[in-house]
Amino acid sequence: MPDPRTTNLANILVNYSTKVKKNDLVAVYAEPASTPLVQEVFREILHAGGQPYIFPWASMYLPGYEGLSSLYLNEASQDQLLHEDVIARKVMSEFDVGISIYSTDNTKSLSGVDPSRIQARYRSMTEYLKIYRQRSADKTYRWVITMFPTNAYAQDAEMSLAEYEDFVYGATFADQTDPVAEWQRIHDFQQRLIDWLHDKHEIVLTGANIDLQLSISERDFINADGEHNIPSGEIYTSPIEDSANGWVRFSYPAVFRGRECEGVELTLKDGKVI
């Protein structure tokens, strides 16, 4: 029997976040560690009438099986690094839905890779990303990103796997009887704040790690209510381009593409980091 929280999370991804419908072509990007969730997502897609395709990729530009990403980045020629993934291009051009599930066994697996080679691989996806951004903006491609708890993530969080599972499933509302209703509640709460922000002009942020002023005059606000990221729960916008002045320090470390960053501090003047 699958963990009922995994079943609930699959329900959220398929029926709430991406709203899969009959005959939708659905790409599921996943790593082997997330097989329990992939199986439940596969089931939900079938029940919704969609056509599921499973792609074993760590992301849309690297192979997802353990060890292949670092092997590829370390040993591929420059031409191979810059080669556009033809399958990813086809999926992005023709599919209706993308569900990405991150579940690495080693968050530091790319820490020994030359960053310039990772950047080269990013450049290979330039045209793909243009299609992605356009189709995402016009809502012809519906997507969501989530994570499946693994020992690697639990270790980074300094938790046991069981503790981390409780944390993730709690943050996604997958531990609730009606998780979709919980996300609708988040949407409604955040929409009230968006309505309040509608005619506001300036934001001032002060604290131990920030002293920043910026203008939001006539900007739109977006309700991040679990449609694209699970977990979610934020309101976001972009400031007037030349209005940000001050500084911000990020006190919490982050791991991205195998590298841990900490102690980042930015000073901004007229919208530019100086």
PDB file of C-alpha atoms in Angstrom:
ATOM      1  CA  MET A   1       0.000   0.000   0.000  1.00  0.00           C
ATOM      2  CA  PRO A   2       1.382   3.447  -0.880  1.00  0.00           C
ATOM      3  CA  ASP A   3       1.761   6.097   1.782  1.00  0.00           C
ATOM      4  CA  PRO A   4      -1.606   7.954   1.651  1.00  0.00           C
ATOM      5  CA  ARG A   5       0.308  11.226   1.762  1.00  0.00           C
ATOM      6  CA  THR A   6       2.043  10.270  -1.484  1.00  0.00           C
ATOM      7  CA  THR A   7      -1.344   9.575  -3.051  1.00  0.00           C
ATOM      8  CA  ASN A   8      -2.596  12.952  -1.832  1.00  0.00           C
ATOM      9  CA  LEU A   9       0.444  14.730  -3.250  1.00  0.00           C
ATOM     10  CA  ALA A  10      -0.144  13.086  -6.639  1.00  0.00           C
ATOM     11  CA  ASN A  11      -3.762  14.262  -6.489  1.00  0.00           C
ATOM     12  CA  ILE A  12      -2.607  17.833  -5.859  1.00  0.00           C
ATOM     13  CA  LEU A  13      -0.095  17.780  -8.729  1.00  0.00           C
ATOM     14  CA  VAL A  14      -2.442  16.309 -11.334  1.00  0.00           C
ATOM     15  CA  ASN A  15      -5.873  17.604 -10.389  1.00  0.00           C
ATOM     16  CA  TYR A  16      -5.127  20.945  -8.698  1.00  0.00           C
ATOM     17  CA  SER A  17      -1.803  22.309  -9.962  1.00  0.00           C
ATOM     18  CA  THR A  18      -1.901  21.248 -13.616  1.00  0.00           C
ATOM     19  CA  LYS A  19      -5.572  20.262 -13.997  1.00  0.00           C
ATOM     20  CA  VAL A  20      -4.852  17.393 -16.366  1.00  0.00           C
ATOM     21  CA  LYS A  21      -7.753  16.651 -18.684  1.00  0.00           C
ATOM     22  CA  LYS A  22      -8.643  14.083 -21.322  1.00  0.00           C
ATOM     23  CA  ASN A  23      -6.033  13.569 -24.063  1.00  0.00           C
ATOM     24  CA  ASP A  24      -3.483  15.927 -22.478  1.00  0.00           C
ATOM     25  CA  LEU A  25       0.098  14.894 -23.226  1.00  0.00           C
ATOM     26  CA  VAL A  26       1.787  14.887 -19.807  1.00  0.00           C
ATOM     27  CA  ALA A  27       5.560  14.765 -19.312  1.00  0.00           C
ATOM     28  CA  VAL A  28       6.670  13.558 -15.882  1.00  0.00           C
ATOM     29  CA  TYR A  29      10.322  14.381 -15.166  1.00  0.00           C
ATOM     30  CA  ALA A  30      11.576  12.267 -12.284  1.00  0.00           C
ATOM     31  CA  GLU A  31      14.531  10.507 -10.707  1.00  0.00           C
ATOM     32  CA  PRO A  32      14.466   6.850  -9.626  1.00  0.00           C
ATOM     33  CA  ALA A  33      14.223   7.684  -5.904  1.00  0.00           C
ATOM     34  CA  SER A  34      10.774   9.198  -6.451  1.00  0.00           C
ATOM     35  CA  THR A  35       9.247   6.015  -7.912  1.00  0.00           C
ATOM     36  CA  PRO A  36       6.482   5.776  -5.246  1.00  0.00           C
ATOM     37  CA  LEU A  37       5.245   9.264  -6.143  1.00  0.00           C
ATOM     38  CA  VAL A  38       5.704   8.684  -9.891  1.00  0.00           C
ATOM     39  CA  GLN A  39       3.470   5.619  -9.696  1.00  0.00           C
ATOM     40  CA  GLU A  40       0.698   7.589  -7.996  1.00  0.00           C
ATOM     41  CA  VAL A  41       1.075  10.517 -10.425  1.00  0.00           C
ATOM     42  CA  PHE A  42       0.888   8.032 -13.311  1.00  0.00           C
ATOM     43  CA  ARG A  43      -2.317   6.605 -11.857  1.00  0.00           C
ATOM     44  CA  GLU A  44      -3.909  10.039 -11.379  1.00  0.00           C
ATOM     45  CA  ILE A  45      -3.044  11.072 -14.951  1.00  0.00           C
ATOM     46  CA  LEU A  46      -4.711   7.925 -16.282  1.00  0.00           C
ATOM     47  CA  HIS A  47      -7.805   8.568 -14.165  1.00  0.00           C
ATOM     48  CA  ALA A  48      -7.952  12.134 -15.520  1.00  0.00           C
ATOM     49  CA  GLY A  49      -7.815  10.846 -19.104  1.00  0.00           C
ATOM     50  CA  GLY A  50      -4.329  12.158 -19.878  1.00  0.00           C
ATOM     51  CA  GLN A  51      -1.481  10.438 -21.703  1.00  0.00           C
ATOM     52  CA  PRO A  52       1.494  10.062 -19.299  1.00  0.00           C
ATOM     53  CA  TYR A  53       5.126   9.939 -20.469  1.00  0.00           C
ATOM     54  CA  ILE A  54       7.876   9.335 -17.916  1.00  0.00           C
ATOM     55  CA  PHE A  55      11.310  10.888 -18.493  1.00  0.00           C
ATOM     56  CA  PRO A  56      14.173   9.879 -16.136  1.00  0.00           C
ATOM     57  CA  TRP A  57      15.851  13.277 -16.024  1.00  0.00           C
ATOM     58  CA  ALA A  58      17.184  15.262 -13.094  1.00  0.00           C
ATOM     59  CA  SER A  59      15.963  18.333 -14.962  1.00  0.00           C
ATOM     60  CA  MET A  60      15.108  19.248 -18.493  1.00  0.00           C
ATOM     61  CA  TYR A  61      18.768  19.324 -19.503  1.00  0.00           C
ATOM     62  CA  LEU A  62      20.604  16.557 -17.607  1.00  0.00           C
ATOM     63  CA  PRO A  63      20.162  12.782 -17.265  1.00  0.00           C
ATOM     64  CA  GLY A  64      18.574  11.819 -13.965  1.00  0.00           C
ATOM     65  CA  TYR A  65      20.119   8.463 -13.105  1.00  0.00           C
ATOM     66  CA  GLU A  66      22.594   8.663 -10.253  1.00  0.00           C
ATOM     67  CA  GLY A  67      26.087   9.511 -11.491  1.00  0.00           C
ATOM     68  CA  LEU A  68      25.146  10.249 -15.118  1.00  0.00           C
ATOM     69  CA  SER A  69      24.864  14.015 -14.707  1.00  0.00           C
ATOM     70  CA  SER A  70      28.377  14.419 -13.276  1.00  0.00           C
ATOM     71  CA  LEU A  71      29.778  11.909 -15.786  1.00  0.00           C
ATOM     72  CA  TYR A  72      28.169  13.837 -18.653  1.00  0.00           C
ATOM     73  CA  LEU A  73      29.325  17.251 -17.463  1.00  0.00           C
ATOM     74  CA  ASN A  74      32.874  16.062 -16.772  1.00  0.00           C
ATOM     75  CA  GLU A  75      33.456  13.978 -19.901  1.00  0.00           C
ATOM     76  CA  ALA A  76      31.282  15.385 -22.694  1.00  0.00           C
ATOM     77  CA  SER A  77      32.990  17.423 -25.397  1.00  0.00           C
ATOM     78  CA  GLN A  78      32.118  21.082 -25.805  1.00  0.00           C
ATOM     79  CA  ASP A  79      30.000  20.202 -28.849  1.00  0.00           C
ATOM     80  CA  GLN A  80      28.131  17.602 -26.812  1.00  0.00           C
ATOM     81  CA  LEU A  81      27.528  20.065 -23.965  1.00  0.00           C
ATOM     82  CA  LEU A  82      26.089  22.588 -26.432  1.00  0.00           C
ATOM     83  CA  HIS A  83      23.926  20.007 -28.223  1.00  0.00           C
ATOM     84  CA  GLU A  84      20.239  20.805 -27.793  1.00  0.00           C
ATOM     85  CA  ASP A  85      18.222  17.962 -26.302  1.00  0.00           C
ATOM     86  CA  VAL A  86      15.877  17.120 -29.173  1.00  0.00           C
ATOM     87  CA  ILE A  87      13.445  15.202 -26.945  1.00  0.00           C
ATOM     88  CA  ALA A  88      13.161  18.104 -24.487  1.00  0.00           C
ATOM     89  CA  ARG A  89      12.570  20.492 -27.419  1.00  0.00           C
ATOM     90  CA  LYS A  90       9.789  18.259 -28.791  1.00  0.00           C
ATOM     91  CA  VAL A  91       8.167  17.865 -25.392  1.00  0.00           C
ATOM     92  CA  MET A  92       8.205  21.599 -24.770  1.00  0.00           C
ATOM     93  CA  SER A  93       6.773  22.337 -28.211  1.00  0.00           C
ATOM     94  CA  GLU A  94       4.014  19.722 -28.270  1.00  0.00           C
ATOM     95  CA  PHE A  95       3.076  18.578 -24.744  1.00  0.00           C
ATOM     96  CA  ASP A  96       0.332  20.151 -22.657  1.00  0.00           C
ATOM     97  CA  VAL A  97       1.609  19.515 -19.126  1.00  0.00           C
ATOM     98  CA  GLY A  98       4.947  19.057 -17.347  1.00  0.00           C
ATOM     99  CA  ILE A  99       5.318  17.652 -13.825  1.00  0.00           C
ATOM    100  CA  SER A 100       8.863  17.762 -12.409  1.00  0.00           C
ATOM    101  CA  ILE A 101       9.747  15.766  -9.292  1.00  0.00           C
ATOM    102  CA  TYR A 102      13.120  16.362  -7.672  1.00  0.00           C
ATOM    103  CA  SER A 103      14.402  13.480  -5.553  1.00  0.00           C
ATOM    104  CA  THR A 104      18.176  13.368  -5.680  1.00  0.00           C
ATOM    105  CA  ASP A 105      20.195  10.857  -3.682  1.00  0.00           C
ATOM    106  CA  ASN A 106      23.109  13.325  -3.450  1.00  0.00           C
ATOM    107  CA  THR A 107      22.608  17.088  -3.423  1.00  0.00           C
ATOM    108  CA  LYS A 108      26.369  17.635  -3.780  1.00  0.00           C
ATOM    109  CA  SER A 109      26.879  15.325  -6.784  1.00  0.00           C
ATOM    110  CA  LEU A 110      27.896  18.201  -9.077  1.00  0.00           C
ATOM    111  CA  SER A 111      30.129  20.006  -6.573  1.00  0.00           C
ATOM    112  CA  GLY A 112      33.300  18.869  -8.374  1.00  0.00           C
ATOM    113  CA  VAL A 113      32.166  19.947 -11.839  1.00  0.00           C
ATOM    114  CA  ASP A 114      33.720  23.009 -13.474  1.00  0.00           C
ATOM    115  CA  PRO A 115      30.970  25.686 -13.331  1.00  0.00           C
ATOM    116  CA  SER A 116      31.799  26.790 -16.884  1.00  0.00           C
ATOM    117  CA  ARG A 117      30.744  23.370 -18.163  1.00  0.00           C
ATOM    118  CA  ILE A 118      27.414  23.649 -16.355  1.00  0.00           C
ATOM    119  CA  GLN A 119      26.966  27.095 -17.908  1.00  0.00           C
ATOM    120  CA  ALA A 120      27.692  25.644 -21.349  1.00  0.00           C
ATOM    121  CA  ARG A 121      24.961  23.057 -20.832  1.00  0.00           C
ATOM    122  CA  TYR A 122      22.560  25.829 -19.854  1.00  0.00           C
ATOM    123  CA  ARG A 123      23.375  27.655 -23.097  1.00  0.00           C
ATOM    124  CA  SER A 124      22.323  24.584 -25.075  1.00  0.00           C
ATOM    125  CA  MET A 125      18.755  25.109 -23.815  1.00  0.00           C
ATOM    126  CA  THR A 126      18.376  28.726 -24.983  1.00  0.00           C
ATOM    127  CA  GLU A 127      15.745  28.031 -27.634  1.00  0.00           C
ATOM    128  CA  TYR A 128      14.007  25.481 -25.435  1.00  0.00           C
ATOM    129  CA  LEU A 129      13.680  28.053 -22.651  1.00  0.00           C
ATOM    130  CA  LYS A 130      12.246  30.648 -25.042  1.00  0.00           C
ATOM    131  CA  ILE A 131       9.483  28.195 -25.963  1.00  0.00           C
ATOM    132  CA  TYR A 132       8.994  27.305 -22.298  1.00  0.00           C
ATOM    133  CA  ARG A 133       8.614  30.925 -21.227  1.00  0.00           C
ATOM    134  CA  GLN A 134       6.244  31.793 -24.059  1.00  0.00           C
ATOM    135  CA  ARG A 135       4.009  28.755 -23.602  1.00  0.00           C
ATOM    136  CA  SER A 136       4.022  29.198 -19.823  1.00  0.00           C
ATOM    137  CA  ALA A 137       3.023  32.848 -20.204  1.00  0.00           C
ATOM    138  CA  ASP A 138       0.166  32.118 -22.588  1.00  0.00           C
ATOM    139  CA  LYS A 139      -0.856  29.070 -20.496  1.00  0.00           C
ATOM    140  CA  THR A 140      -0.660  26.564 -23.340  1.00  0.00           C
ATOM    141  CA  TYR A 141       1.886  24.639 -21.225  1.00  0.00           C
ATOM    142  CA  ARG A 142       0.864  23.945 -17.640  1.00  0.00           C
ATOM    143  CA  TRP A 143       3.643  22.935 -15.267  1.00  0.00           C
ATOM    144  CA  VAL A 144       4.439  22.231 -11.647  1.00  0.00           C
ATOM    145  CA  ILE A 145       7.600  21.408  -9.704  1.00  0.00           C
ATOM    146  CA  THR A 146       7.736  19.464  -6.465  1.00  0.00           C
ATOM    147  CA  MET A 147      10.102  17.284  -4.460  1.00  0.00           C
ATOM    148  CA  PHE A 148       9.985  13.797  -3.029  1.00  0.00           C
ATOM    149  CA  PRO A 149      11.647  13.339   0.386  1.00  0.00           C
ATOM    150  CA  THR A 150      14.994  11.529   0.258  1.00  0.00           C
ATOM    151  CA  ASN A 151      17.774  10.883   2.741  1.00  0.00           C
ATOM    152  CA  ALA A 152      19.926  13.460   0.937  1.00  0.00           C
ATOM    153  CA  TYR A 153      17.397  16.247   1.475  1.00  0.00           C
ATOM    154  CA  ALA A 154      16.821  15.113   5.068  1.00  0.00           C
ATOM    155  CA  GLN A 155      20.562  15.248   5.776  1.00  0.00           C
ATOM    156  CA  ASP A 156      20.800  18.782   4.363  1.00  0.00           C
ATOM    157  CA  ALA A 157      17.921  19.765   6.654  1.00  0.00           C
ATOM    158  CA  GLU A 158      19.596  17.983   9.594  1.00  0.00           C
ATOM    159  CA  MET A 159      16.541  15.760  10.068  1.00  0.00           C
ATOM    160  CA  SER A 160      15.801  12.064   9.995  1.00  0.00           C
ATOM    161  CA  LEU A 161      14.014  10.873   6.869  1.00  0.00           C
ATOM    162  CA  ALA A 162      10.774  10.377   8.822  1.00  0.00           C
ATOM    163  CA  GLU A 163      10.977  13.908  10.243  1.00  0.00           C
ATOM    164  CA  TYR A 164      11.668  15.341   6.810  1.00  0.00           C
ATOM    165  CA  GLU A 165       8.769  13.411   5.266  1.00  0.00           C
ATOM    166  CA  ASP A 166       6.466  14.901   7.907  1.00  0.00           C
ATOM    167  CA  PHE A 167       7.857  18.348   7.108  1.00  0.00           C
ATOM    168  CA  VAL A 168       7.369  18.044   3.326  1.00  0.00           C
ATOM    169  CA  TYR A 169       3.945  16.434   3.464  1.00  0.00           C
ATOM    170  CA  GLY A 170       2.842  19.013   6.016  1.00  0.00           C
ATOM    171  CA  ALA A 171       4.075  21.893   3.832  1.00  0.00           C
ATOM    172  CA  THR A 172       2.219  20.507   0.815  1.00  0.00           C
ATOM    173  CA  PHE A 173      -0.975  19.700   2.787  1.00  0.00           C
ATOM    174  CA  ALA A 174      -0.632  16.107   1.599  1.00  0.00           C
ATOM    175  CA  ASP A 175      -1.217  15.046   5.197  1.00  0.00           C
ATOM    176  CA  GLN A 176      -4.704  16.606   5.181  1.00  0.00           C
ATOM    177  CA  THR A 177      -7.978  14.871   4.381  1.00  0.00           C
ATOM    178  CA  ASP A 178      -8.777  17.366   1.589  1.00  0.00           C
ATOM    179  CA  PRO A 179      -5.477  18.902   0.445  1.00  0.00           C
ATOM    180  CA  VAL A 180      -7.028  20.657  -2.557  1.00  0.00           C
ATOM    181  CA  ALA A 181      -9.392  22.540  -0.228  1.00  0.00           C
ATOM    182  CA  GLU A 182      -6.366  23.642   1.825  1.00  0.00           C
ATOM    183  CA  TRP A 183      -4.657  25.082  -1.259  1.00  0.00           C
ATOM    184  CA  GLN A 184      -7.867  26.857  -2.214  1.00  0.00           C
ATOM    185  CA  ARG A 185      -7.865  28.377   1.277  1.00  0.00           C
ATOM    186  CA  ILE A 186      -4.296  29.631   0.707  1.00  0.00           C
ATOM    187  CA  HIS A 187      -5.385  31.111  -2.628  1.00  0.00           C
ATOM    188  CA  ASP A 188      -8.298  32.967  -1.052  1.00  0.00           C
ATOM    189  CA  PHE A 189      -6.176  34.307   1.835  1.00  0.00           C
ATOM    190  CA  GLN A 190      -3.447  35.569  -0.502  1.00  0.00           C
ATOM    191  CA  GLN A 191      -5.970  37.097  -2.900  1.00  0.00           C
ATOM    192  CA  ARG A 192      -7.246  39.321  -0.096  1.00  0.00           C
ATOM    193  CA  LEU A 193      -3.690  40.601   0.415  1.00  0.00           C
ATOM    194  CA  ILE A 194      -3.250  41.148  -3.334  1.00  0.00           C
ATOM    195  CA  ASP A 195      -6.452  43.179  -3.422  1.00  0.00           C
ATOM    196  CA  TRP A 196      -5.091  45.302  -0.548  1.00  0.00           C
ATOM    197  CA  LEU A 197      -1.756  45.846  -2.362  1.00  0.00           C
ATOM    198  CA  HIS A 198      -3.434  46.886  -5.602  1.00  0.00           C
ATOM    199  CA  ASP A 199      -3.177  50.673  -5.123  1.00  0.00           C
ATOM    200  CA  LYS A 200       0.029  50.757  -3.074  1.00  0.00           C
ATOM    201  CA  HIS A 201       3.157  52.479  -4.405  1.00  0.00           C
ATOM    202  CA  GLU A 202       6.224  51.859  -2.240  1.00  0.00           C
ATOM    203  CA  ILE A 203       7.625  49.055  -0.112  1.00  0.00           C
ATOM    204  CA  VAL A 204      10.178  49.629   2.661  1.00  0.00           C
ATOM    205  CA  LEU A 205      11.842  46.576   4.203  1.00  0.00           C
ATOM    206  CA  THR A 206      13.936  46.909   7.380  1.00  0.00           C
ATOM    207  CA  GLY A 207      15.442  44.343   9.711  1.00  0.00           C
ATOM    208  CA  ALA A 208      18.646  42.698  10.869  1.00  0.00           C
ATOM    209  CA  ASN A 209      19.423  41.490   7.340  1.00  0.00           C
ATOM    210  CA  ILE A 210      17.747  44.093   5.143  1.00  0.00           C
ATOM    211  CA  ASP A 211      17.313  47.798   4.551  1.00  0.00           C
ATOM    212  CA  LEU A 212      15.679  48.128   1.151  1.00  0.00           C
ATOM    213  CA  GLN A 213      13.229  50.479  -0.553  1.00  0.00           C
ATOM    214  CA  LEU A 214      11.510  49.874  -3.892  1.00  0.00           C
ATOM    215  CA  SER A 215       8.527  51.034  -5.923  1.00  0.00           C
ATOM    216  CA  ILE A 216       5.620  48.782  -6.916  1.00  0.00           C
ATOM    217  CA  SER A 217       3.487  51.512  -8.460  1.00  0.00           C
ATOM    218  CA  GLU A 218       1.032  50.070 -11.024  1.00  0.00           C
ATOM    219  CA  ARG A 219       2.647  46.631 -10.837  1.00  0.00           C
ATOM    220  CA  ASP A 220       0.594  43.424 -10.942  1.00  0.00           C
ATOM    221  CA  PHE A 221       0.805  40.846  -8.154  1.00  0.00           C
ATOM    222  CA  ILE A 222       0.670  37.100  -8.760  1.00  0.00           C
ATOM    223  CA  ASN A 223      -0.956  34.643  -6.387  1.00  0.00           C
ATOM    224  CA  ALA A 224       1.483  31.738  -5.994  1.00  0.00           C
ATOM    225  CA  ASP A 225      -1.045  29.274  -4.654  1.00  0.00           C
ATOM    226  CA  GLY A 226       0.429  25.906  -5.630  1.00  0.00           C
ATOM    227  CA  GLU A 227      -0.239  26.103  -9.354  1.00  0.00           C
ATOM    228  CA  HIS A 228       3.459  25.979 -10.311  1.00  0.00           C
ATOM    229  CA  ASN A 229       5.313  25.033  -7.129  1.00  0.00           C
ATOM    230  CA  ILE A 230       4.356  22.537  -4.433  1.00  0.00           C
ATOM    231  CA  PRO A 231       4.827  23.583  -1.679  1.00  0.00           C
ATOM    232  CA  SER A 232       4.069  27.232  -2.369  1.00  0.00           C
ATOM    233  CA  GLY A 233       2.339  30.109  -0.644  1.00  0.00           C
ATOM    234  CA  GLU A 234       3.638  33.513  -1.670  1.00  0.00           C
ATOM    235  CA  ILE A 235       2.697  36.694  -3.475  1.00  0.00           C
ATOM    236  CA  TYR A 236       5.182  38.011  -5.979  1.00  0.00           C
ATOM    237  CA  THR A 237       5.739  40.894  -8.343  1.00  0.00           C
ATOM    238  CA  SER A 238       8.632  42.808  -9.891  1.00  0.00           C
ATOM    239  CA  PRO A 239       9.619  46.297  -8.718  1.00  0.00           C
ATOM    240  CA  ILE A 240       9.938  49.324 -10.970  1.00  0.00           C
ATOM    241  CA  GLU A 241      13.262  48.597 -12.658  1.00  0.00           C
ATOM    242  CA  ASP A 242      15.301  51.541 -11.352  1.00  0.00           C
ATOM    243  CA  SER A 243      13.622  51.894  -7.962  1.00  0.00           C
ATOM    244  CA  ALA A 244      15.451  49.433  -5.684  1.00  0.00           C
ATOM    245  CA  ASN A 245      17.930  51.019  -3.291  1.00  0.00           C
ATOM    246  CA  GLY A 246      19.554  49.558  -0.190  1.00  0.00           C
ATOM    247  CA  TRP A 247      20.968  46.192   0.772  1.00  0.00           C
ATOM    248  CA  VAL A 248      19.927  42.662   1.652  1.00  0.00           C
ATOM    249  CA  ARG A 249      21.792  39.780   3.306  1.00  0.00           C
ATOM    250  CA  PHE A 250      20.688  36.155   2.847  1.00  0.00           C
ATOM    251  CA  SER A 251      21.387  34.329   6.108  1.00  0.00           C
ATOM    252  CA  TYR A 252      20.202  30.874   4.998  1.00  0.00           C
ATOM    253  CA  PRO A 253      22.492  28.728   2.815  1.00  0.00           C
ATOM    254  CA  ALA A 254      21.229  27.217  -0.434  1.00  0.00           C
ATOM    255  CA  VAL A 255      22.416  24.305  -2.562  1.00  0.00           C
ATOM    256  CA  PHE A 256      22.074  24.783  -6.321  1.00  0.00           C
ATOM    257  CA  ARG A 257      23.467  22.390  -8.935  1.00  0.00           C
ATOM    258  CA  GLY A 258      25.626  20.732  -6.311  1.00  0.00           C
ATOM    259  CA  ARG A 259      27.197  23.883  -4.890  1.00  0.00           C
ATOM    260  CA  GLU A 260      26.381  25.372  -1.510  1.00  0.00           C
ATOM    261  CA  CYS A 261      26.199  29.151  -1.310  1.00  0.00           C
ATOM    262  CA  GLU A 262      26.089  31.117   1.913  1.00  0.00           C
ATOM    263  CA  GLY A 263      26.830  34.599   3.195  1.00  0.00           C
ATOM    264  CA  VAL A 264      25.432  36.309   0.083  1.00  0.00           C
ATOM    265  CA  GLU A 265      24.903  40.057   0.505  1.00  0.00           C
ATOM    266  CA  LEU A 266      23.758  42.447  -2.229  1.00  0.00           C
ATOM    267  CA  THR A 267      23.865  46.238  -2.361  1.00  0.00           C
ATOM    268  CA  LEU A 268      21.496  47.866  -4.846  1.00  0.00           C
ATOM    269  CA  LYS A 269      21.483  51.369  -6.311  1.00  0.00           C
ATOM    270  CA  ASP A 270      18.769  52.520  -8.692  1.00  0.00           C
ATOM    271  CA  GLY A 271      17.758  48.937  -9.404  1.00  0.00           C
ATOM    272  CA  LYS A 272      21.248  47.562 -10.075  1.00  0.00           C
ATOM    273  CA  VAL A 273      23.422  45.357  -7.908  1.00  0.00           C
ATOM    274  CA  ILE A 274      26.622  47.279  -7.297  1.00  0.00           C
TER     275      ILE A 274
END
